[in-house]
């Protein structure tokens, strides 16, 4: 048993709902780890969840009886007393059915009835087949729940129980644990910060049909936007085209080209206290985009003339008053050397380097293994971790940098802005 100081959930009462997904077995590890970290866990299972895992497993690990039946429990009014006693409620895995019942307020079993009476923070960790997660109904329910302040964690992409590959796998346990920690004691250490963030790719037109772009999904930038917002910052997200949902409470400025992105950032720069450039900005663009579709035989399509777009970060660095500037460096090798060179050339306070060629890192993935290099030359190598957790590590590094360093770029401690 770790020392008491490491028990991050000591004395916290967690009500864990388990619904009928093949991922129900993963809730076993979650209960074990929550209990090891000091939590008092009570498990409620749907009838279909009991077909995947026996209630006895959870009873042994949690030390509490498992509630499954609304009617058998009616004398004790468990649908009222269980949520009253909870500091936070988590449903992991949450099926599409549970998501829908929760969004619509349906109450036809113990777990869904509890959801109607629970006043504590609620976290749902969905798990389902990829096609189901993409269904318009599931999307609408997710949006409704998020709008109501429920934390709905994104499922992950990968091989599914059906044998298909898609987005629908229960998110990693450490993401669920981090979400529980955040809901139990939300960190508000970015209050008063005004974060100007860029994310996603840019698109540079060749003609009305074709464009030049890159593989950036925007996931890293969106994760940082969400983390900064949750920690109390005001966040403006200037984003190139992505398929992602804008995090709640974040102001979204959609752009397409590097020029539009530059203009949007420059016009808001004076407002900001921190700029985080997670976007993959095009370095060059076609010099003369055609107003009409270029025919395939045309020489102008075979030999495109390009011109530089101008470096946004370098432009911002020249205009800065007291802003902290954070850049990214997506590399295929020599990450630390390239990151250090870019940090110096662009006048940054911190740069986040990553090797996009490494497994699990880079464009489109849900995880990233990054290295943080700060303006004082400190290098912090981080393990492969979900982008949402990396986002918090980046924000921690920015705060640490501002408080401990006194380089010329920083005129005031960040926390006092
Ligand atoms: N960046 C920028 N404006 C550009 C290109 C990049 O502000 N025109 C920013 C990116 O958002 C990122 C950082 O600069 O935060 C590093 O981008 P990257 O593409 O890795 O570096 P480049 O300077 O473009 O160098 P290279 O492409 O040669 O690696």
Short mmCIF file of C-alpha atoms and ligand atoms in Angstrom, two decimals:
data_model
loop_
_atom_site.label_atom_id
_atom_site.label_comp_id
_atom_site.label_asym_id
_atom_site.label_seq_id
_atom_site.Cartn_x
_atom_site.Cartn_y
_atom_site.Cartn_z
CA UNK A 1 0.00 0.00 0.00
CA UNK A 2 1.54 3.38 -0.98
CA UNK A 3 2.02 6.05 1.72
CA UNK A 4 -1.02 8.18 2.56
CA UNK A 5 0.32 11.17 0.62
CA UNK A 6 -0.04 9.19 -2.63
CA UNK A 7 -3.64 8.22 -1.99
CA UNK A 8 -5.20 10.75 -4.32
CA UNK A 9 -8.74 9.49 -3.69
CA UNK A 10 -8.44 9.05 0.07
CA UNK A 11 -11.88 9.25 1.70
CA UNK A 12 -13.65 9.94 -1.60
CA UNK A 13 -16.85 8.06 -2.24
CA UNK A 14 -17.18 6.92 -5.83
CA UNK A 15 -20.31 5.42 -7.28
CA UNK A 16 -19.34 3.31 -10.29
CA UNK A 17 -21.96 2.23 -12.79
CA UNK A 18 -21.04 -0.69 -15.04
CA UNK A 19 -23.18 -1.32 -18.09
CA UNK A 20 -23.37 -4.17 -20.57
CA UNK A 21 -20.37 -3.87 -22.83
CA UNK A 22 -17.59 -6.35 -23.44
CA UNK A 23 -15.35 -3.67 -21.84
CA UNK A 24 -17.09 -4.34 -18.48
CA UNK A 25 -14.09 -6.45 -17.47
CA UNK A 26 -11.94 -3.29 -17.59
CA UNK A 27 -14.04 -1.86 -14.75
CA UNK A 28 -12.52 -4.57 -12.54
CA UNK A 29 -9.07 -2.98 -12.82
CA UNK A 30 -10.60 0.44 -12.31
CA UNK A 31 -12.25 -0.59 -9.02
CA UNK A 32 -9.04 -2.22 -7.81
CA UNK A 33 -6.96 0.89 -8.55
CA UNK A 34 -9.52 3.31 -7.09
CA UNK A 35 -9.61 1.29 -3.87
CA UNK A 36 -5.80 1.13 -3.80
CA UNK A 37 -5.73 4.90 -4.08
CA UNK A 38 -7.97 5.27 -1.05
CA UNK A 39 -11.46 5.55 -2.58
CA UNK A 40 -14.58 3.96 -1.18
CA UNK A 41 -16.21 2.43 -4.25
CA UNK A 42 -19.78 1.22 -4.60
CA UNK A 43 -20.68 -0.56 -7.81
CA UNK A 44 -24.05 -0.57 -9.55
CA UNK A 45 -24.43 -2.95 -12.47
CA UNK A 46 -27.04 -3.15 -15.18
CA UNK A 47 -28.59 -6.53 -15.76
CA UNK A 48 -26.67 -6.93 -19.02
CA UNK A 49 -23.36 -6.02 -17.32
CA UNK A 50 -23.83 -8.99 -14.99
CA UNK A 51 -23.68 -11.24 -18.07
CA UNK A 52 -20.12 -10.10 -18.73
CA UNK A 53 -18.75 -9.93 -15.16
CA UNK A 54 -20.16 -11.49 -12.01
CA UNK A 55 -21.15 -8.99 -9.26
CA UNK A 56 -19.08 -11.05 -6.82
CA UNK A 57 -15.88 -9.85 -8.52
CA UNK A 58 -16.74 -6.23 -7.74
CA UNK A 59 -17.99 -7.12 -4.23
CA UNK A 60 -14.68 -8.71 -3.33
CA UNK A 61 -12.61 -5.83 -4.74
CA UNK A 62 -14.74 -2.98 -3.39
CA UNK A 63 -15.73 -4.58 -0.09
CA UNK A 64 -19.35 -3.50 -0.70
CA UNK A 65 -22.35 -5.35 -2.02
CA UNK A 66 -23.17 -4.64 -5.65
CA UNK A 67 -26.57 -3.14 -6.42
CA UNK A 68 -28.29 -4.40 -9.56
CA UNK A 69 -32.04 -4.47 -9.03
CA UNK A 70 -34.29 -1.45 -8.61
CA UNK A 71 -37.14 -3.49 -7.16
CA UNK A 72 -35.18 -5.76 -4.86
CA UNK A 73 -33.58 -2.65 -3.46
CA UNK A 74 -36.79 -0.63 -3.22
CA UNK A 75 -37.05 -0.90 0.55
CA UNK A 76 -33.68 0.69 0.98
CA UNK A 77 -34.36 3.34 -1.66
CA UNK A 78 -30.91 2.70 -3.11
CA UNK A 79 -31.69 4.84 -6.16
CA UNK A 80 -31.78 7.81 -3.75
CA UNK A 81 -29.33 6.88 -1.04
CA UNK A 82 -26.46 5.67 -3.24
CA UNK A 83 -26.03 8.93 -5.20
CA UNK A 84 -26.56 11.00 -2.03
CA UNK A 85 -23.52 9.35 -0.50
CA UNK A 86 -21.32 9.78 -3.61
CA UNK A 87 -18.77 12.51 -4.26
CA UNK A 88 -18.66 11.59 -7.93
CA UNK A 89 -20.46 9.11 -10.15
CA UNK A 90 -18.71 7.32 -13.01
CA UNK A 91 -20.18 4.98 -15.59
CA UNK A 92 -17.47 2.86 -17.20
CA UNK A 93 -18.16 1.36 -19.62
CA UNK A 94 -21.21 3.36 -20.68
CA UNK A 95 -23.10 1.75 -23.55
CA UNK A 96 -24.98 3.68 -26.25
CA UNK A 97 -28.16 2.65 -24.40
CA UNK A 98 -27.01 4.16 -21.10
CA UNK A 99 -25.90 7.33 -22.88
CA UNK A 100 -29.33 7.64 -24.48
CA UNK A 101 -31.23 6.96 -21.24
CA UNK A 102 -29.14 9.50 -19.40
CA UNK A 103 -29.66 12.16 -22.09
CA UNK A 104 -33.40 11.53 -22.31
CA UNK A 105 -34.05 11.04 -18.59
CA UNK A 106 -35.41 7.51 -18.99
CA UNK A 107 -35.44 5.47 -15.80
CA UNK A 108 -36.27 1.81 -16.23
CA UNK A 109 -33.63 0.15 -14.08
CA UNK A 110 -31.56 0.94 -11.00
CA UNK A 111 -28.64 2.60 -12.79
CA UNK A 112 -30.77 4.89 -14.98
CA UNK A 113 -33.00 5.79 -12.00
CA UNK A 114 -29.93 6.70 -9.98
CA UNK A 115 -28.86 8.98 -12.84
CA UNK A 116 -32.04 10.99 -12.42
CA UNK A 117 -31.50 11.58 -8.74
CA UNK A 118 -27.70 12.03 -8.71
CA UNK A 119 -26.64 15.57 -7.87
CA UNK A 120 -22.90 14.83 -7.84
CA UNK A 121 -20.55 15.32 -10.82
CA UNK A 122 -21.03 12.65 -13.47
CA UNK A 123 -18.44 11.07 -15.78
CA UNK A 124 -19.36 8.74 -18.61
CA UNK A 125 -16.74 6.61 -20.35
CA UNK A 126 -18.48 5.23 -23.44
CA UNK A 127 -17.62 1.94 -25.12
CA UNK A 128 -19.39 0.65 -28.21
CA UNK A 129 -18.74 -0.36 -31.78
CA UNK A 130 -17.23 2.32 -34.02
CA UNK A 131 -20.26 2.77 -36.24
CA UNK A 132 -22.45 3.26 -33.18
CA UNK A 133 -20.28 6.02 -31.71
CA UNK A 134 -20.55 7.85 -35.07
CA UNK A 135 -24.35 7.50 -35.21
CA UNK A 136 -26.19 10.81 -35.27
CA UNK A 137 -28.33 9.80 -32.26
CA UNK A 138 -25.29 8.97 -30.11
CA UNK A 139 -23.61 12.21 -31.17
CA UNK A 140 -26.72 14.19 -30.24
CA UNK A 141 -26.99 12.51 -26.83
CA UNK A 142 -23.30 13.14 -26.15
CA UNK A 143 -23.75 16.79 -27.01
CA UNK A 144 -26.84 17.07 -24.78
CA UNK A 145 -24.97 15.53 -21.86
CA UNK A 146 -21.88 17.70 -22.31
CA UNK A 147 -24.14 20.73 -22.50
CA UNK A 148 -25.53 19.68 -19.13
CA UNK A 149 -22.05 19.60 -17.61
CA UNK A 150 -21.53 15.84 -17.76
CA UNK A 151 -17.97 14.73 -18.59
CA UNK A 152 -18.25 12.37 -21.56
CA UNK A 153 -14.82 10.93 -22.28
CA UNK A 154 -13.93 10.22 -25.90
CA UNK A 155 -13.64 6.52 -26.67
CA UNK A 156 -10.42 5.50 -28.39
CA UNK A 157 -9.70 4.28 -31.84
CA UNK A 158 -8.39 0.75 -32.38
CA UNK A 159 -9.46 -2.87 -32.81
CA UNK A 160 -12.98 -3.49 -31.48
CA UNK A 161 -14.62 -6.63 -30.12
CA UNK A 162 -16.44 -7.01 -33.44
CA UNK A 163 -13.10 -7.48 -35.18
CA UNK A 164 -13.49 -4.13 -36.89
CA UNK A 165 -11.22 -1.17 -36.33
CA UNK A 166 -12.83 2.10 -35.32
CA UNK A 167 -13.50 4.60 -32.54
CA UNK A 168 -15.36 2.95 -29.72
CA UNK A 169 -12.84 1.38 -27.33
CA UNK A 170 -13.19 2.36 -23.68
CA UNK A 171 -10.64 5.08 -23.00
CA UNK A 172 -7.53 4.22 -21.00
CA UNK A 173 -7.98 3.74 -17.25
CA UNK A 174 -5.59 6.58 -16.48
CA UNK A 175 -7.77 8.98 -18.48
CA UNK A 176 -10.77 7.91 -16.39
CA UNK A 177 -8.75 8.34 -13.18
CA UNK A 178 -7.58 11.79 -14.29
CA UNK A 179 -11.17 12.78 -15.09
CA UNK A 180 -12.31 11.61 -11.64
CA UNK A 181 -9.52 13.60 -10.02
CA UNK A 182 -10.44 16.67 -12.07
CA UNK A 183 -14.13 16.45 -11.13
CA UNK A 184 -13.37 15.82 -7.45
CA UNK A 185 -11.01 18.72 -7.06
CA UNK A 186 -10.91 20.76 -10.22
CA UNK A 187 -7.66 22.60 -10.61
CA UNK A 188 -8.31 26.28 -11.19
CA UNK A 189 -4.70 27.29 -11.63
CA UNK A 190 -5.28 28.88 -15.07
CA UNK A 191 -7.93 31.32 -13.89
CA UNK A 192 -7.18 34.85 -15.18
CA UNK A 193 -5.13 33.50 -18.09
CA UNK A 194 -6.20 34.33 -21.62
CA UNK A 195 -4.99 31.56 -23.88
CA UNK A 196 -4.73 32.03 -27.62
CA UNK A 197 -4.37 28.64 -29.17
CA UNK A 198 -3.96 27.37 -32.72
CA UNK A 199 -4.71 23.83 -33.84
CA UNK A 200 -5.19 21.63 -36.87
CA UNK A 201 -3.84 21.91 -40.38
CA UNK A 202 -4.06 24.80 -42.83
CA UNK A 203 -5.25 24.38 -46.41
CA UNK A 204 -3.67 26.32 -49.26
CA UNK A 205 -5.67 26.47 -52.46
CA UNK A 206 -4.24 25.36 -55.79
CA UNK A 207 -7.56 25.96 -57.51
CA UNK A 208 -11.23 25.77 -56.36
CA UNK A 209 -10.97 21.96 -56.21
CA UNK A 210 -7.48 21.16 -54.96
CA UNK A 211 -5.43 22.29 -52.01
CA UNK A 212 -2.16 21.58 -50.18
CA UNK A 213 -2.49 20.53 -46.55
CA UNK A 214 -0.96 18.14 -44.00
CA UNK A 215 -1.96 15.23 -41.77
CA UNK A 216 -2.64 17.19 -38.57
CA UNK A 217 -5.89 16.05 -36.90
CA UNK A 218 -5.99 18.91 -34.39
CA UNK A 219 -6.35 16.48 -31.46
CA UNK A 220 -3.38 17.81 -29.50
CA UNK A 221 -4.43 21.45 -29.79
CA UNK A 222 -8.05 20.66 -28.92
CA UNK A 223 -6.89 18.68 -25.88
CA UNK A 224 -4.86 21.68 -24.70
CA UNK A 225 -7.87 23.96 -25.27
CA UNK A 226 -10.05 21.67 -23.16
CA UNK A 227 -7.48 21.37 -20.37
CA UNK A 228 -6.85 25.12 -20.19
CA UNK A 229 -10.59 25.83 -20.12
CA UNK A 230 -11.21 23.24 -17.41
CA UNK A 231 -8.43 24.79 -15.35
CA UNK A 232 -10.12 28.18 -15.54
CA UNK A 233 -8.55 29.98 -18.52
CA UNK A 234 -10.39 31.95 -21.14
CA UNK A 235 -9.53 30.18 -24.38
CA UNK A 236 -9.73 31.28 -28.00
CA UNK A 237 -9.07 28.41 -30.39
CA UNK A 238 -8.04 29.43 -33.90
CA UNK A 239 -8.41 26.22 -35.80
CA UNK A 240 -7.84 24.95 -39.29
CA UNK A 241 -10.35 22.41 -40.65
CA UNK A 242 -10.77 19.39 -38.33
CA UNK A 243 -13.46 16.82 -37.57
CA UNK A 244 -13.33 17.58 -33.84
CA UNK A 245 -15.92 18.99 -31.49
CA UNK A 246 -14.97 22.33 -29.96
CA UNK A 247 -14.54 21.90 -26.17
CA UNK A 248 -17.28 23.46 -24.07
CA UNK A 249 -16.68 27.08 -23.12
CA UNK A 250 -13.96 27.61 -25.72
CA UNK A 251 -14.35 30.37 -28.33
CA UNK A 252 -13.79 28.90 -31.78
CA UNK A 253 -12.37 30.88 -34.70
CA UNK A 254 -12.42 28.69 -37.80
CA UNK A 255 -9.80 29.46 -40.45
CA UNK A 256 -8.54 27.74 -43.55
CA UNK A 257 -5.26 29.18 -44.81
CA UNK A 258 -2.00 30.09 -43.05
CA UNK A 259 -2.71 33.72 -43.88
CA UNK A 260 -6.15 33.58 -42.23
CA UNK A 261 -4.66 31.84 -39.22
CA UNK A 262 -1.95 34.48 -38.94
CA UNK A 263 -4.46 37.34 -39.16
CA UNK A 264 -6.78 35.76 -36.59
CA UNK A 265 -3.92 35.25 -34.14
CA UNK A 266 -2.30 38.64 -34.66
CA UNK A 267 -5.61 40.47 -34.13
CA UNK A 268 -6.11 38.70 -30.77
CA UNK A 269 -2.50 38.68 -29.65
CA UNK A 270 -2.70 41.81 -27.47
CA UNK A 271 -5.60 40.22 -25.56
CA UNK A 272 -3.69 37.04 -24.73
CA UNK A 273 -1.37 36.17 -21.86
CA UNK A 274 -0.26 32.83 -23.34
CA UNK A 275 -0.04 31.70 -26.97
CA UNK A 276 0.15 28.00 -27.77
CA UNK A 277 0.79 27.20 -31.44
CA UNK A 278 -0.21 23.58 -31.89
CA UNK A 279 -1.29 24.10 -35.51
CA UNK A 280 0.61 22.54 -38.38
CA UNK A 281 0.92 25.64 -40.51
CA UNK A 282 1.80 25.35 -44.19
CA UNK A 283 5.27 26.78 -44.83
CA UNK A 284 4.58 27.41 -48.50
CA UNK A 285 1.52 28.00 -50.65
CA UNK A 286 0.82 28.11 -54.38
CA UNK A 287 1.92 31.53 -55.60
CA UNK A 288 -1.00 32.02 -57.97
CA UNK A 289 -4.03 29.90 -57.04
CA UNK A 290 -6.23 29.54 -60.10
CA UNK A 291 -9.78 30.95 -59.87
CA UNK A 292 -10.88 28.10 -62.16
CA UNK A 293 -10.27 24.37 -62.01
CA UNK A 294 -6.93 23.60 -63.65
CA UNK A 295 -7.16 20.86 -66.24
CA UNK A 296 -4.98 17.85 -65.59
CA UNK A 297 -2.75 18.32 -68.62
CA UNK A 298 -1.94 21.93 -67.74
CA UNK A 299 1.71 22.70 -67.01
CA UNK A 300 0.66 24.97 -64.09
CA UNK A 301 -0.57 21.83 -62.28
CA UNK A 302 2.55 19.83 -63.05
CA UNK A 303 4.89 22.59 -61.94
CA UNK A 304 3.29 24.52 -59.14
CA UNK A 305 5.07 27.73 -58.26
CA UNK A 306 5.20 28.16 -54.50
CA UNK A 307 5.89 31.05 -52.14
CA UNK A 308 6.56 31.13 -48.38
CA UNK A 309 3.64 31.84 -46.04
CA UNK A 310 5.59 33.65 -43.33
CA UNK A 311 6.18 32.27 -39.85
CA UNK A 312 3.33 33.21 -37.52
CA UNK A 313 5.21 32.50 -34.29
CA UNK A 314 8.15 34.62 -35.40
CA UNK A 315 5.76 37.48 -36.22
CA UNK A 316 4.07 37.17 -32.83
CA UNK A 317 7.42 37.02 -31.01
CA UNK A 318 8.38 40.38 -32.55
CA UNK A 319 5.17 42.01 -31.27
CA UNK A 320 5.07 40.52 -27.84
CA UNK A 321 4.72 42.52 -24.68
CA UNK A 322 4.59 39.95 -21.88
CA UNK A 323 2.97 36.92 -23.53
CA UNK A 324 4.37 33.46 -22.95
CA UNK A 325 4.93 31.74 -26.32
CA UNK A 326 4.69 27.97 -26.70
CA UNK A 327 5.43 26.17 -29.97
CA UNK A 328 5.34 22.60 -31.21
CA UNK A 329 7.88 20.73 -33.28
CA UNK A 330 6.67 17.64 -35.10
CA UNK A 331 9.79 15.84 -36.30
CA UNK A 332 10.80 12.53 -37.82
CA UNK A 333 14.17 12.42 -36.04
CA UNK A 334 16.65 14.41 -33.88
CA UNK A 335 13.66 15.79 -32.00
CA UNK A 336 15.53 17.55 -29.19
CA UNK A 337 18.04 19.24 -31.53
CA UNK A 338 15.32 20.49 -33.87
CA UNK A 339 13.12 21.56 -30.96
CA UNK A 340 15.98 23.56 -29.40
CA UNK A 341 16.80 25.21 -32.72
CA UNK A 342 13.16 26.23 -33.27
CA UNK A 343 12.78 27.47 -29.71
CA UNK A 344 15.76 29.80 -30.24
CA UNK A 345 14.89 30.87 -33.79
CA UNK A 346 11.26 31.63 -32.96
CA UNK A 347 11.92 33.27 -29.58
CA UNK A 348 9.80 30.78 -27.63
CA UNK A 349 9.51 30.12 -23.90
CA UNK A 350 8.65 26.44 -24.32
CA UNK A 351 8.51 23.98 -27.17
CA UNK A 352 6.80 20.60 -27.31
CA UNK A 353 8.70 18.23 -29.56
CA UNK A 354 7.50 14.87 -30.74
CA UNK A 355 8.60 12.18 -33.11
CA UNK A 356 5.72 11.64 -35.51
CA UNK A 357 7.41 8.51 -36.84
CA UNK A 358 7.29 6.76 -33.42
CA UNK A 359 4.50 4.31 -32.68
CA UNK A 360 1.52 5.90 -30.91
CA UNK A 361 2.82 9.43 -31.47
CA UNK A 362 2.00 12.09 -33.95
CA UNK A 363 -0.80 12.96 -36.30
CA UNK A 364 -4.19 11.38 -35.81
CA UNK A 365 -3.30 9.30 -32.74
CA UNK A 366 -4.95 9.67 -29.33
CA UNK A 367 -1.56 9.41 -27.61
CA UNK A 368 1.74 11.20 -27.86
CA UNK A 369 5.25 10.84 -26.43
CA UNK A 370 6.60 14.36 -26.19
CA UNK A 371 9.71 16.13 -25.03
CA UNK A 372 9.41 19.55 -23.43
CA UNK A 373 12.29 21.99 -23.91
CA UNK A 374 12.15 25.33 -22.13
CA UNK A 375 13.97 28.58 -22.74
CA UNK A 376 16.45 27.80 -19.96
CA UNK A 377 17.47 24.61 -21.75
CA UNK A 378 15.66 22.18 -19.44
CA UNK A 379 14.63 19.05 -21.28
CA UNK A 380 11.79 16.87 -19.96
CA UNK A 381 11.19 13.60 -21.77
CA UNK A 382 7.64 12.35 -21.26
CA UNK A 383 6.35 8.82 -21.75
CA UNK A 384 3.69 7.88 -24.26
CA UNK A 385 0.42 9.16 -22.79
CA UNK A 386 -3.10 10.18 -23.89
CA UNK A 387 -3.07 13.64 -25.48
CA UNK A 388 -5.53 14.92 -22.85
CA UNK A 389 -3.07 14.03 -20.09
CA UNK A 390 -0.14 15.46 -22.05
CA UNK A 391 -2.16 18.67 -22.37
CA UNK A 392 -2.13 19.02 -18.57
CA UNK A 393 1.62 18.32 -18.46
CA UNK A 394 2.21 21.09 -21.01
CA UNK A 395 0.09 23.52 -18.97
CA UNK A 396 1.95 22.49 -15.79
CA UNK A 397 5.25 23.18 -17.58
CA UNK A 398 4.09 26.64 -18.68
CA UNK A 399 3.15 27.53 -15.10
CA UNK A 400 6.43 26.14 -13.74
CA UNK A 401 8.38 28.05 -16.36
CA UNK A 402 6.73 31.34 -15.57
CA UNK A 403 7.28 31.07 -11.83
CA UNK A 404 10.85 29.83 -11.80
CA UNK A 405 12.48 31.47 -14.77
CA UNK A 406 13.42 35.10 -15.28
CA UNK A 407 14.54 35.12 -18.91
CA UNK A 408 14.09 38.26 -20.97
CA UNK A 409 10.94 36.89 -22.55
CA UNK A 410 9.10 36.93 -19.24
CA UNK A 411 8.46 40.17 -17.45
CA UNK A 412 5.86 39.05 -14.92
CA UNK A 413 5.12 35.78 -13.16
CA UNK A 414 2.27 34.14 -15.03
CA UNK A 415 0.15 33.66 -11.94
CA UNK A 416 0.04 37.40 -11.32
CA UNK A 417 -1.13 38.53 -14.73
N1 LIG B 1 4.67 27.74 -37.23
C1 LIG B 1 4.21 29.02 -37.44
N2 LIG B 1 4.13 29.50 -38.71
C2 LIG B 1 4.54 28.77 -39.75
C3 LIG B 1 5.05 27.47 -39.56
C4 LIG B 1 5.10 26.98 -38.27
O1 LIG B 1 3.86 29.70 -36.48
N3 LIG B 1 4.46 29.27 -40.99
C5 LIG B 1 4.72 27.21 -35.85
C6 LIG B 1 3.99 25.91 -35.64
O2 LIG B 1 2.65 26.12 -35.26
C7 LIG B 1 4.78 25.26 -34.52
C8 LIG B 1 6.20 25.78 -34.74
O3 LIG B 1 6.07 26.95 -35.56
O4 LIG B 1 4.37 25.68 -33.25
C9 LIG B 1 7.11 24.80 -35.42
O5 LIG B 1 6.52 24.41 -36.63
P1 LIG B 1 7.27 23.38 -37.60
O6 LIG B 1 6.45 23.17 -38.81
O7 LIG B 1 7.70 22.19 -36.80
O8 LIG B 1 8.59 24.19 -37.91
P2 LIG B 1 9.03 25.07 -39.12
O9 LIG B 1 9.50 26.37 -38.57
O10 LIG B 1 7.95 25.13 -40.16
O11 LIG B 1 10.29 24.29 -39.65
P3 LIG B 1 10.39 22.92 -40.53
O12 LIG B 1 9.11 22.82 -41.33
O13 LIG B 1 11.60 23.14 -41.36
O14 LIG B 1 10.57 21.79 -39.56
#
